[in-house]
Amino acid sequence: MEVEGAGTRGDVDSLPRGGFRCRLCHVTVANKPSLDDHLRGKKHQRLENLRSVRQSQELRSVFVSGFHKGTTALELSNYFQTYGKVLNVVMDKDKGVYAIVELQDEEILQKVLSQPQHSLGGQKLRVKPREKKDFRYTPPRKQGAARREQLSPEKLAQNLCQVDDVDAQMSLVVQLFEFSETERRLRDLVVKLFQEVFSEFFPESAILPFGSSVNGFSISGCDLDLFLDLEKTKSFQASARVAGKPQAEEEASPEMESRSEDSILTDIDLVTATVPEVLELVATVLQKCVPGVHHVQVVSTARRPVVKFCHKESGLRGDISINNKLALCNTRFLQFCTEADERVRPLVYAVRYWAKQQALAGNPFGGGPLFNNYALTLLVLFFLQTRSPPVLPTVAQLKDLSDDGELTLVDGWDCTFPKDPASLKPSGNPESRCSLLAEFFHVFESCSFAGCAISLGEGRSLPLSDFLLSEAGRKFKVGPINLQDPFELSHNVAANVNEKTALLFQRCCHNAAKYCRSLQYQHKSSKGKIWGLVRLFQPGGPQAAERLVISLPWTPASQSLCSHEQLPQSRDFHQLWFQRVRAGVSFVLEHVLKCSCSEKPQGPGEEWEAAGSDQEEEQLRTKADQWSVGSKRSLDMEEGGASPPAKKPRADTSLPTTESVIWSCTVWHRVWLGRRRVRRRFCSPEPDPKQTVDPLELEAKVSEAISQQDGETRPVDPLFRFTVCARTQDGGSGEQDTHVSLSFAPVPEQGAVFQDFFHFLQGFLPQMVERYLTTKSSGLHTPEGNPSQGITFELR
Ligand code: UTP
């Protein structure tokens, strides 16, 4: 309630329990005496003065455009001096598009405005009164204060591991990612700034935010999607044109007459102009007239063409579109869903972040074959509609519940749904966030996407063949995933998703669903290991392990290991070759790179269950997980090094034979850094051709020297740990696999540093093992062997 009274009292609202709020100063006080103090106080008096100065300036100022680029404030001032005293001229930042000319009093202003035509330097000027704006005090803000520090994955993992259960982790994800109050306010200010400038050029236009800034799924730093609504401007322009015609002169208001002449709109007819033409104009206004805006670019090839921009002070990037009313509507719909059930936000945030980490979402420049956030969100909403009992109603059900039975049509599509989510009955579904997330993955791991169109309207998958015969279906762009927009029924929101992404999505859902069945997902680790969402959010997820593979092919050098009777195709040779490679890998890791390794060989007649399968990945990862960061346990086999994964006796000898071994390794120093420099120290500039250097020994010396640079040969804490599984397989019926594959699995939270090491190993390890096979051919497990045969090779 506004407090009655003269002057300053109009700024005060009374609050429940006797308090007051001063809207001018954004100050809340507890009682009447405090209010009186505030109103008499310096801050309030200063702002009141500032407001009256601004208001009086506004009443005496004109908005001028149409002059030559490069016209100076002085030239403008000189021109307007002919009508009376000019107090100030404020130019736009590029000094070429508009200026605010402050005159001494309103009398001079009237003289200026009554002049039918103004021209300067041969250019016709547009001169109009200033838009009247409410005075608003903006508390001082530190530069970039609204930009929250980017949350690193490590910090996120740390925070998430500390809470008690997955439900709490999911709420925390929302808290950590959503806008802070400052960021929200900053965005409001940027929107107001745009609004102010655009209403000068496009009278009665509205700038309306949509998408993640306002739909309930804000992510700190996300794009600012804006819709420039020019509907009223079009009507304004039409009436202004009529007003400009002589026969209608007496019907037009003086204000309209002056604005019609003075607006940039005289250059364009909004009704007949094409979208790219209007966007070009929007881009010009943005570039030249909005303070702080840069990198303006029209993208007219998008489904919804936009002007992209950056705003320097806030650090925000965004888009402005002009034909996207449906987006306002679906933004309200998403907002409605978040308010309808409190599980919606945590679930959407978790799925979005998971998808980003798995490289399923996040097209860098808008286009691309990945999911956009809108599509992912709709997928979650659809999933919630299909729970039993449903968490959310279908769009069709919402239409029936609509407040007054009134139809809301946007671009010809029925967008009716109730305004107030409080009118919905609470869902009877008792599922927790944690189990809903697990179920989300479970549902989509086996969903037959290709044959159906996912309909949020009906809350079910429609058979694609039938749907395509419907009116909406005929224009629908079919893809590997068909996700119908809830309102624009002919739009496939996932049309850009390609076959590869769709397959990867299902695979990732499968891996995630599997993980969600484990205790590690459901229960907090009592031993400080990562658990719950943290593992789900690992970049690349379990499939990353698959990519951490180095393949060591069979080469002619290997032939020299075998006697002439042993043919490369024979099983004996296969086994012997594997043993040599295994010795080589072990030698390179331990002796050359100074890692600690413990090996668990496989017994005869035993093999890994389904080599390369999810189980093996899981075994490797589980093993890696057992070594949490900072653990100082010895890696010897009995004490928690590699224990063999589940084995099964070979029952059928015609099945492929798998040779495999697993090592658990610890890396103590960054032996992959600066090797070239250290190596130079050990190589004389003019090598004696008679003296050969064993490259393996040389590389061992390099590693040793790098370790010693660190001071300690064996520090208390290792740098990181990983497991590596070497395996080879014959295809049964005598067909031998011709490579040994090494699958690596780092301890998950040490993934980043491991990546560097792995990158180095990809080049180093195959060369070194090859070298080992050619030079150390006698003795399976002894590193000592034949002297170097002087083969040269290049190392980074
Ligand atoms: P985004 O996919 O960018 O979603 O679409 P978002 O929630 O804003 O996420 P950020 O910006 O990536 O963080 C932005 C908005 O564009 C509309 C929707 O209103 C969506 O919220 N949109 C997007 C559509 O109407 N249809 C589409 O196919 C895609």
Short mmCIF file of C-alpha atoms and ligand atoms in Angstrom, two decimals, residues 210-213 215 217 219 222-223 225 303-304 324 326-328 330-331 334 352 372-375 377 485 488 491-493, ligand 1:
data_model
loop_
_atom_site.label_atom_id
_atom_site.label_comp_id
_atom_site.label_asym_id
_atom_site.label_seq_id
_atom_site.Cartn_x
_atom_site.Cartn_y
_atom_site.Cartn_z
CA PHE A 210 12.69 -15.38 -22.90
CA GLY A 211 14.60 -18.67 -22.53
CA SER A 212 16.86 -19.52 -19.64
CA SER A 213 17.05 -15.97 -18.26
CA ASN A 215 12.11 -19.76 -17.65
CA PHE A 217 16.37 -22.83 -15.61
CA ILE A 219 22.56 -20.83 -15.49
CA CYS A 222 23.91 -18.02 -19.89
CA ASP A 223 22.82 -16.15 -23.01
CA ASP A 225 17.53 -14.23 -25.35
CA ARG A 303 15.22 -20.95 -38.30
CA ARG A 304 14.44 -17.91 -36.20
CA ASN A 324 9.48 -15.49 -32.02
CA LEU A 326 5.96 -18.71 -29.56
CA ALA A 327 9.17 -18.65 -27.54
CA LEU A 328 7.53 -16.27 -25.05
CA ASN A 330 6.86 -21.81 -24.27
CA THR A 331 9.02 -19.87 -21.80
CA LEU A 334 8.44 -24.04 -18.76
CA ARG A 352 21.36 -30.66 -18.58
CA ASN A 372 19.82 -27.81 -27.26
CA ASN A 373 18.76 -27.05 -23.73
CA TYR A 374 15.16 -26.53 -24.73
CA ALA A 375 14.98 -30.03 -26.25
CA THR A 377 14.14 -29.78 -20.92
CA ASP A 485 7.16 -28.81 -29.61
CA GLU A 488 4.12 -25.51 -32.47
CA HIS A 491 8.24 -28.37 -35.17
CA ASN A 492 10.70 -31.08 -34.26
CA VAL A 493 12.67 -29.51 -31.44
P1 UTP B 1 17.85 -22.75 -25.61
O1 UTP B 1 17.87 -24.11 -26.19
O2 UTP B 1 18.99 -21.86 -25.75
O3 UTP B 1 17.42 -22.95 -24.10
O4 UTP B 1 16.58 -22.01 -26.19
P2 UTP B 1 17.70 -22.08 -22.83
O5 UTP B 1 16.83 -22.67 -21.77
O6 UTP B 1 17.55 -20.63 -23.10
O7 UTP B 1 19.18 -22.41 -22.49
P3 UTP B 1 20.52 -21.59 -22.78
O8 UTP B 1 20.19 -20.26 -23.37
O9 UTP B 1 21.23 -22.49 -23.75
O10 UTP B 1 21.15 -21.54 -21.44
C1 UTP B 1 16.20 -20.73 -25.78
C2 UTP B 1 14.75 -20.58 -25.92
O11 UTP B 1 14.41 -20.55 -27.30
C3 UTP B 1 13.15 -21.12 -27.49
C4 UTP B 1 12.66 -21.58 -26.13
O12 UTP B 1 11.85 -20.57 -25.58
C5 UTP B 1 13.92 -21.70 -25.34
O13 UTP B 1 13.71 -21.54 -23.95
N1 UTP B 1 13.24 -22.25 -28.44
C6 UTP B 1 14.40 -22.93 -28.60
C7 UTP B 1 12.12 -22.60 -29.16
O14 UTP B 1 11.06 -21.99 -29.00
N2 UTP B 1 12.21 -23.64 -30.03
C8 UTP B 1 13.35 -24.33 -30.22
O15 UTP B 1 13.38 -25.28 -31.02
C9 UTP B 1 14.48 -23.97 -29.47
#
